[in-house]
mmCIF file of C-alpha atoms in Angstrom:
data_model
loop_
_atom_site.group_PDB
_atom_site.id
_atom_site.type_symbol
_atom_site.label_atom_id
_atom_site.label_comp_id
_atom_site.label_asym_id
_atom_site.label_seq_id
_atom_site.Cartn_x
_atom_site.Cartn_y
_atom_site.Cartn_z
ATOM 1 C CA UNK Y 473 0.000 0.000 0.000
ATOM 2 C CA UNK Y 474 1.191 3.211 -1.187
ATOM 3 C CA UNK Y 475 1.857 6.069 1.330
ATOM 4 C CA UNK Y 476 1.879 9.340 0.505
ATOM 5 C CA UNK Y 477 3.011 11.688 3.543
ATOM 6 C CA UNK Y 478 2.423 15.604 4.177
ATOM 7 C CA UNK Y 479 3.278 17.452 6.988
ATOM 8 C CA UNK Y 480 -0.075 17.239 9.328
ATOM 9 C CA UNK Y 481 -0.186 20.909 10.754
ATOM 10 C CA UNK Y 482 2.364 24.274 10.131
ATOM 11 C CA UNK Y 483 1.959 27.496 11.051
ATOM 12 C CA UNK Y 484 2.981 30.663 9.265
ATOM 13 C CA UNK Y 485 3.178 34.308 10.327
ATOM 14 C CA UNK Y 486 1.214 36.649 7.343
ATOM 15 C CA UNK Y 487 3.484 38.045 4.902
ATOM 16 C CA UNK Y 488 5.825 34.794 5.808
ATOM 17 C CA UNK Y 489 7.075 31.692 3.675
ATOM 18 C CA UNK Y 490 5.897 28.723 3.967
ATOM 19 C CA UNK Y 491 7.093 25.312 2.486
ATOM 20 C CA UNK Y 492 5.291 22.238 2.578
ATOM 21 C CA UNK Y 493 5.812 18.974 1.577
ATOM 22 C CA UNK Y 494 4.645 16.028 0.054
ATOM 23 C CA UNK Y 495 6.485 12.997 0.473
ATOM 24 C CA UNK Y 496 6.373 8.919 -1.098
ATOM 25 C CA UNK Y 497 6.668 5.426 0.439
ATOM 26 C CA UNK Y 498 7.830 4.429 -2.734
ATOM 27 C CA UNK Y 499 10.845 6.748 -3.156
ATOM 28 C CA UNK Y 500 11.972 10.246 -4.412
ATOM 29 C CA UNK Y 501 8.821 12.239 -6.202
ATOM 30 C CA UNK Y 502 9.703 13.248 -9.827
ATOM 31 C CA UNK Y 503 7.706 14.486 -12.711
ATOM 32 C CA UNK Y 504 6.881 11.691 -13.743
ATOM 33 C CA UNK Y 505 4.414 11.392 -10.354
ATOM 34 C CA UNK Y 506 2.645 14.739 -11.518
ATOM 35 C CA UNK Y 507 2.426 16.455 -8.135
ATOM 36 C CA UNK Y 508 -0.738 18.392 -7.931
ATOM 37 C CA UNK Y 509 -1.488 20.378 -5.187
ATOM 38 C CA UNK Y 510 -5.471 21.572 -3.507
ATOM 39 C CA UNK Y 511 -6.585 23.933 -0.995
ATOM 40 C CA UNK Y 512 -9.410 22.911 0.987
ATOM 41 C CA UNK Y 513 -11.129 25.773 2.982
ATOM 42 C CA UNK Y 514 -13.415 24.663 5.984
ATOM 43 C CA UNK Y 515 -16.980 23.704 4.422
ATOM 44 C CA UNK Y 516 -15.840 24.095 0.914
ATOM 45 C CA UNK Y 517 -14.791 21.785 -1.759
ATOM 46 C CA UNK Y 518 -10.958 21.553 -2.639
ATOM 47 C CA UNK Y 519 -9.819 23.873 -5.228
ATOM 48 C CA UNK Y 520 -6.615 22.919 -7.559
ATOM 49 C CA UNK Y 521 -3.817 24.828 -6.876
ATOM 50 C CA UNK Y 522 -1.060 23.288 -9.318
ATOM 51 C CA UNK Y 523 -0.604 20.237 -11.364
ATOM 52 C CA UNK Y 524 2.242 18.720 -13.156
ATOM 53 C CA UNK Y 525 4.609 19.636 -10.360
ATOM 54 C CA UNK Y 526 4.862 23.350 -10.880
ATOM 55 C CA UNK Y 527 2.223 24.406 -13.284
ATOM 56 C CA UNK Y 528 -0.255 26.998 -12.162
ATOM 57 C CA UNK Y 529 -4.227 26.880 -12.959
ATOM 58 C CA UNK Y 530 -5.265 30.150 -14.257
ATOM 59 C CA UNK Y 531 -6.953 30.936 -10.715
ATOM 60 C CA UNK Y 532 -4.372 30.141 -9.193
ATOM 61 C CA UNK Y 533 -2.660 33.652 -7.210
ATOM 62 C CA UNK Y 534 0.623 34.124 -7.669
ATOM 63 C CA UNK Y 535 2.257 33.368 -4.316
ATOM 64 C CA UNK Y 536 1.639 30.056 -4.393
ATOM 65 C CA UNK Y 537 4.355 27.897 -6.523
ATOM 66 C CA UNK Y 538 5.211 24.198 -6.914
ATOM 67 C CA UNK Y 539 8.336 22.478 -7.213
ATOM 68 C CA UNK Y 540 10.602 19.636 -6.242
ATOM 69 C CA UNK Y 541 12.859 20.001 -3.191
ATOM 70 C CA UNK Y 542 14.836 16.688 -1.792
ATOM 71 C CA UNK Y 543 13.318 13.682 -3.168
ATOM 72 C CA UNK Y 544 9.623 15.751 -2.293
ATOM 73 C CA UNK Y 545 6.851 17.453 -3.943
ATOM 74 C CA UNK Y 546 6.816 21.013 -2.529
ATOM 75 C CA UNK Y 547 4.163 23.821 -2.609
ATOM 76 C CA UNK Y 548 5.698 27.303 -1.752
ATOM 77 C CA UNK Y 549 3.431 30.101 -0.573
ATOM 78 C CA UNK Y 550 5.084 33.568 -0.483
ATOM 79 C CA UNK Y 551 3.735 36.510 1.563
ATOM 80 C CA UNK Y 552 0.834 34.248 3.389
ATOM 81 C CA UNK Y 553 -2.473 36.234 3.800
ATOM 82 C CA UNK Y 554 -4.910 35.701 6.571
ATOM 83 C CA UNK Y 555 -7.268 33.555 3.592
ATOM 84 C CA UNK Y 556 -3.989 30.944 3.348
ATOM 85 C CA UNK Y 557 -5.310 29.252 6.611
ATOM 86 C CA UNK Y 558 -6.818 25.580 4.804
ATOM 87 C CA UNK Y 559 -5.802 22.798 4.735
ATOM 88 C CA UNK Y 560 -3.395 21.766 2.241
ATOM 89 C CA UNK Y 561 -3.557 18.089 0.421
ATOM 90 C CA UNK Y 562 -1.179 16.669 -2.260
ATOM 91 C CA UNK Y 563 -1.782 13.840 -5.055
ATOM 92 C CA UNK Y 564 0.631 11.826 -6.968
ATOM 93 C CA UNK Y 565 -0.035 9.903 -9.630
ATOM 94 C CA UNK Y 566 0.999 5.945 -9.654
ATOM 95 C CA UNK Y 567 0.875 4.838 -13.397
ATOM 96 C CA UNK Y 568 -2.817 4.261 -13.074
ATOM 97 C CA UNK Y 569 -3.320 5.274 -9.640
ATOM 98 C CA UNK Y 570 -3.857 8.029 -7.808
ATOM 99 C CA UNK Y 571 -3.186 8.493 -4.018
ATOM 100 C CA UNK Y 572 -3.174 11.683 -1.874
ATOM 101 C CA UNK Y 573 -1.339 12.774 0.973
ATOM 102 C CA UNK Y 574 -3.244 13.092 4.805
ATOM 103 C CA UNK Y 575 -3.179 17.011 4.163
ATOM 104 C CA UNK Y 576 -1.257 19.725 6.120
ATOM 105 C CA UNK Y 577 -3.181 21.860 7.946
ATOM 106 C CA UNK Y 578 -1.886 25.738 7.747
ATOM 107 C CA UNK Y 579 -2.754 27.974 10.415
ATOM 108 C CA UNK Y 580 -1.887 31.285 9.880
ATOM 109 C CA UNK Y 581 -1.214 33.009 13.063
ATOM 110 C CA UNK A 904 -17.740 27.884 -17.905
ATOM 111 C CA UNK A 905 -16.332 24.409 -17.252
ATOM 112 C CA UNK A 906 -19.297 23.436 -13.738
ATOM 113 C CA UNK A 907 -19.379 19.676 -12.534
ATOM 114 C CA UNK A 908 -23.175 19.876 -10.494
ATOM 115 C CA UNK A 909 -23.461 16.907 -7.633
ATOM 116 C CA UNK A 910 -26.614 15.578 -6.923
ATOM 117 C CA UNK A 911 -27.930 16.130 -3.375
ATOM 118 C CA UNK A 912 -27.241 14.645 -0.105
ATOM 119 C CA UNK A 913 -28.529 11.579 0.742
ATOM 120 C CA UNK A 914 -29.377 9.753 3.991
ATOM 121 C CA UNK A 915 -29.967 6.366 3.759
ATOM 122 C CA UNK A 916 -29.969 3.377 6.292
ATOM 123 C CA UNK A 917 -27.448 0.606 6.158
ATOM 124 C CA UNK A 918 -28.271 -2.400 3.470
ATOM 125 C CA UNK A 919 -29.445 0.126 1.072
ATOM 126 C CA UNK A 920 -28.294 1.374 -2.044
ATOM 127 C CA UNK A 921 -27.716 4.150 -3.634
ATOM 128 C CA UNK A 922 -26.442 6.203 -7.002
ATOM 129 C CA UNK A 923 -25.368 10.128 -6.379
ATOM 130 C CA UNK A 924 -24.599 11.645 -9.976
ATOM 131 C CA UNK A 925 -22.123 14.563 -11.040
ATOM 132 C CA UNK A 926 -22.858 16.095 -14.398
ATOM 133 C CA UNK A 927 -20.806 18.395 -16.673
ATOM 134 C CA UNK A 928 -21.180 21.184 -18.565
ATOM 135 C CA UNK A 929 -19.409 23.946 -19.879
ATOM 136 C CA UNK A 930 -16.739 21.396 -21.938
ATOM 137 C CA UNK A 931 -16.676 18.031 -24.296
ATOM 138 C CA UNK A 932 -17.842 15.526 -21.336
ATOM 139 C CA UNK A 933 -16.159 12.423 -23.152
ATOM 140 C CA UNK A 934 -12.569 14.059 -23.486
ATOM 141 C CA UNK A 935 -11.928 14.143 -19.556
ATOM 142 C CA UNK A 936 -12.254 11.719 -17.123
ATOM 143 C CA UNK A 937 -13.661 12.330 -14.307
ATOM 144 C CA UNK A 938 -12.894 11.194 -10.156
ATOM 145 C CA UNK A 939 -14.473 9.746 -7.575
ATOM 146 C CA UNK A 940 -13.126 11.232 -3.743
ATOM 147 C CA UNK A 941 -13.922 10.800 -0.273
ATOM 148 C CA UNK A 942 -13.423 12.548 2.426
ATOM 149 C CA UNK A 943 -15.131 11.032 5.758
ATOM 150 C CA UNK A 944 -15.718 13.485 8.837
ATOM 151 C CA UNK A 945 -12.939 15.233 10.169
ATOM 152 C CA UNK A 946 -11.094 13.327 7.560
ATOM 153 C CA UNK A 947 -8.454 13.935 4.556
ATOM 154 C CA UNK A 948 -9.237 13.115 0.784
ATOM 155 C CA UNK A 949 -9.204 9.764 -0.299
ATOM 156 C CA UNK A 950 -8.740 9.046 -3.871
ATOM 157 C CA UNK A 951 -12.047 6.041 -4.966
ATOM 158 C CA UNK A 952 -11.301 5.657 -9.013
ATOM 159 C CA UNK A 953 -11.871 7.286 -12.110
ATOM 160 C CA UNK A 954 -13.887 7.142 -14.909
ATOM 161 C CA UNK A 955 -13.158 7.776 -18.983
ATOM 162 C CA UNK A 956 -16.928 8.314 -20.281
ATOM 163 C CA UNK A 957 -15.529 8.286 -24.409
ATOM 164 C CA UNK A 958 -15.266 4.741 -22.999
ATOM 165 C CA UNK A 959 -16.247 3.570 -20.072
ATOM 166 C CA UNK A 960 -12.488 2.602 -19.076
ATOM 167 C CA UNK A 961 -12.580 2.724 -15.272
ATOM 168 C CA UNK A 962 -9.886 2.235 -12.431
ATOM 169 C CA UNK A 963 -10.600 1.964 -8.932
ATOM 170 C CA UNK A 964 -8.256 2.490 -6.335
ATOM 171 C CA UNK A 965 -7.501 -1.085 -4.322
ATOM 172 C CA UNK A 966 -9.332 0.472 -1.196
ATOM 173 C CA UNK A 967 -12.593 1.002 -2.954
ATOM 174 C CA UNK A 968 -12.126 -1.988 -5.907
ATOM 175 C CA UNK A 969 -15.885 -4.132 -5.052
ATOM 176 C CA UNK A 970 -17.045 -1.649 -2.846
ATOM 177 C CA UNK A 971 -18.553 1.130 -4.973
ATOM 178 C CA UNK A 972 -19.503 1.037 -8.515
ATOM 179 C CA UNK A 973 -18.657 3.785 -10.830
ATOM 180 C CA UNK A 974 -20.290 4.253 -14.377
ATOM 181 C CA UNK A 975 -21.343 7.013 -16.758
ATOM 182 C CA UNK A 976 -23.807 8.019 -19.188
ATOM 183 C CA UNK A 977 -22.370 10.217 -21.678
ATOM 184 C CA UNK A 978 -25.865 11.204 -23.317
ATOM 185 C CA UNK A 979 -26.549 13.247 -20.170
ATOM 186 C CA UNK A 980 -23.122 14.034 -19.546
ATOM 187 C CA UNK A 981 -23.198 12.075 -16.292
ATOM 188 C CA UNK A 982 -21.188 10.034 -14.278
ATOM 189 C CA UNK A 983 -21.856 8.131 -11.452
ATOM 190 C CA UNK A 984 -20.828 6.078 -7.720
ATOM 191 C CA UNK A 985 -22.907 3.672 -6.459
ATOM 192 C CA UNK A 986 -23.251 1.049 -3.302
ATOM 193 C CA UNK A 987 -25.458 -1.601 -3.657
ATOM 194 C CA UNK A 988 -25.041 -2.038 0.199
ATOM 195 C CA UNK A 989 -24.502 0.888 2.146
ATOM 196 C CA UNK A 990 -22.618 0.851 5.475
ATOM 197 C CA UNK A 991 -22.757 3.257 8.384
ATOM 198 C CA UNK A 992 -18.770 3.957 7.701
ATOM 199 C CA UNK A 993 -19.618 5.190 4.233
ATOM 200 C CA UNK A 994 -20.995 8.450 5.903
ATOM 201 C CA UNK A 995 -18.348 10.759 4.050
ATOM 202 C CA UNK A 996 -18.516 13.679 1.439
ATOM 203 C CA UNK A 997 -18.190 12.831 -1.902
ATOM 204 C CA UNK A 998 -16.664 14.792 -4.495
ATOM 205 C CA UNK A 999 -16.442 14.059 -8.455
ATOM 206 C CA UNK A 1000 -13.387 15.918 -9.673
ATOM 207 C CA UNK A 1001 -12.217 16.254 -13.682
ATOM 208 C CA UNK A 1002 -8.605 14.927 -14.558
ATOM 209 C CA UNK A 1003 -6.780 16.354 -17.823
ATOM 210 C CA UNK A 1004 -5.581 12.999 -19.345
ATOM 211 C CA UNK A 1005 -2.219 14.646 -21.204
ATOM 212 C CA UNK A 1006 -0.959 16.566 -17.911
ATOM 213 C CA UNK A 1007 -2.536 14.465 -15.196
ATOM 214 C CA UNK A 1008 -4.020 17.856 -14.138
ATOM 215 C CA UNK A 1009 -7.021 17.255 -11.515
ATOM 216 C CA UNK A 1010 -8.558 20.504 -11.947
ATOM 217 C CA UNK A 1011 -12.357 21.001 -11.776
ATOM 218 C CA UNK A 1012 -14.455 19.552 -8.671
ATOM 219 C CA UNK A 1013 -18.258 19.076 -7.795
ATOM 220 C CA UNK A 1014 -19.251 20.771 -4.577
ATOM 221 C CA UNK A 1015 -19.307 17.250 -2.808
ATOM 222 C CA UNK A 1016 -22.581 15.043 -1.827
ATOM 223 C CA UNK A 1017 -23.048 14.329 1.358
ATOM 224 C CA UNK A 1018 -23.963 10.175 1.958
ATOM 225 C CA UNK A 1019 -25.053 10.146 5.795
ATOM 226 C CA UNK A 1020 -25.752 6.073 6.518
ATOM 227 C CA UNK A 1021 -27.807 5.774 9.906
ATOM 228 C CA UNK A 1022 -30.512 2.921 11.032
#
């Protein structure tokens, strides 16, 4: 059974950095897993962030980026505002199947 | 506008079935497949399996594989989960979600359907 493993809770000051991660039982992420990244406000449905590691949707604001730091997935957010606090999930892509990480939860304090 | 429009929620009691729907409009319906997720109380996402309606190819995730049924009618633009025997632990949000065959880009979701199983 394939694990995929996120940090489960950071906390970020606004107008701070914040890196999180998105790690696989399996081994180092690449491309080839297709990291995509979702924000997940309380009572709302997730909303896509990035895909295919580091490629923004067109909704997506500029702050946030996506990349690959030490054998991880990573999702960046630059200059955190007060509607950053959500929880944060990641999904990588097995050949066929799909499996998410438990989610990060971002407080922003 | 691209919309994927869940059916509503649903509370049924355990041994029954059921079939909650997610529909599409706004693109082609048969060039995207579309996702089945999870996401119990208090809970993370859960990926359930995916569905290609051009052809009916479908992949389930091991977790879900015989548990839930997923199928779609691409007349009405529709797909579909479905439990044939419902169980109090599949009280959960569902969401559909579109994925972007080339770039394995998830990026369209339903706004969830929530199952609530209860005797």
């Amino acid at each position: 059974q394939t694990v995929v493993t996120q940090e489960p809770s950071l906390t970020v000051s606004p107008g701070g950095t914040v890196t999180l991660t998105c790690a696989s039982s399996t081994g180092a992420v690449t491309s080839g897993y297709y990291p995509n990244w979702f924000q997940q406000r309380p009572g709302q449905a997730p909303r896509a962030l990035i895909y295919g590691r580091s490629i923004k949707h067109s909704w997506t604001p500029a702050r946030f980026s996506g990349s690959l730091l030490g054998g991880k997935a990573a999702l960046t957010l630059s200059g955190v505002q007060p509607e950053d606090e959500a929880d944060y999930y990641c999904l990588l892509y097995y050949g066929g199947a799909w499996v998410f990480g438990g989610g990060t939860k971002l407080t922003v304090l | 506008e691209v919309q994927l429009v869940q059916s509503g929620a649903e509370v049924k009691k355990p041994g029954e079935s059921l079939r909650i729907s997610c529909k599409g409009s706004g693109y082609i319906f048969t060039n995207y497949w579309i996702g089945w997720v999870r996401q119990m109380p208090g809970k993370g996402l859960e990926w359930m399996g995916i569905i290609y309606p051009g052809d009916s190819d479908t992949r389930y995730s091991p977790s879900f594989q015989g548990q839930v049924s997923i199928s779609a009618d691409k007349s009405i633009s529709a797909a579909y989960l479905q439990w044939s025997s419902l169980k109090a632990s599949d009280t959960a949000i569902y969401y559909c979600a579109r994925r972007v065959g080339a770039t394995e880009a998830v990026d369209y979701w339903g706004q969830g359907t929530l199952v609530t199983v209860s005797s």
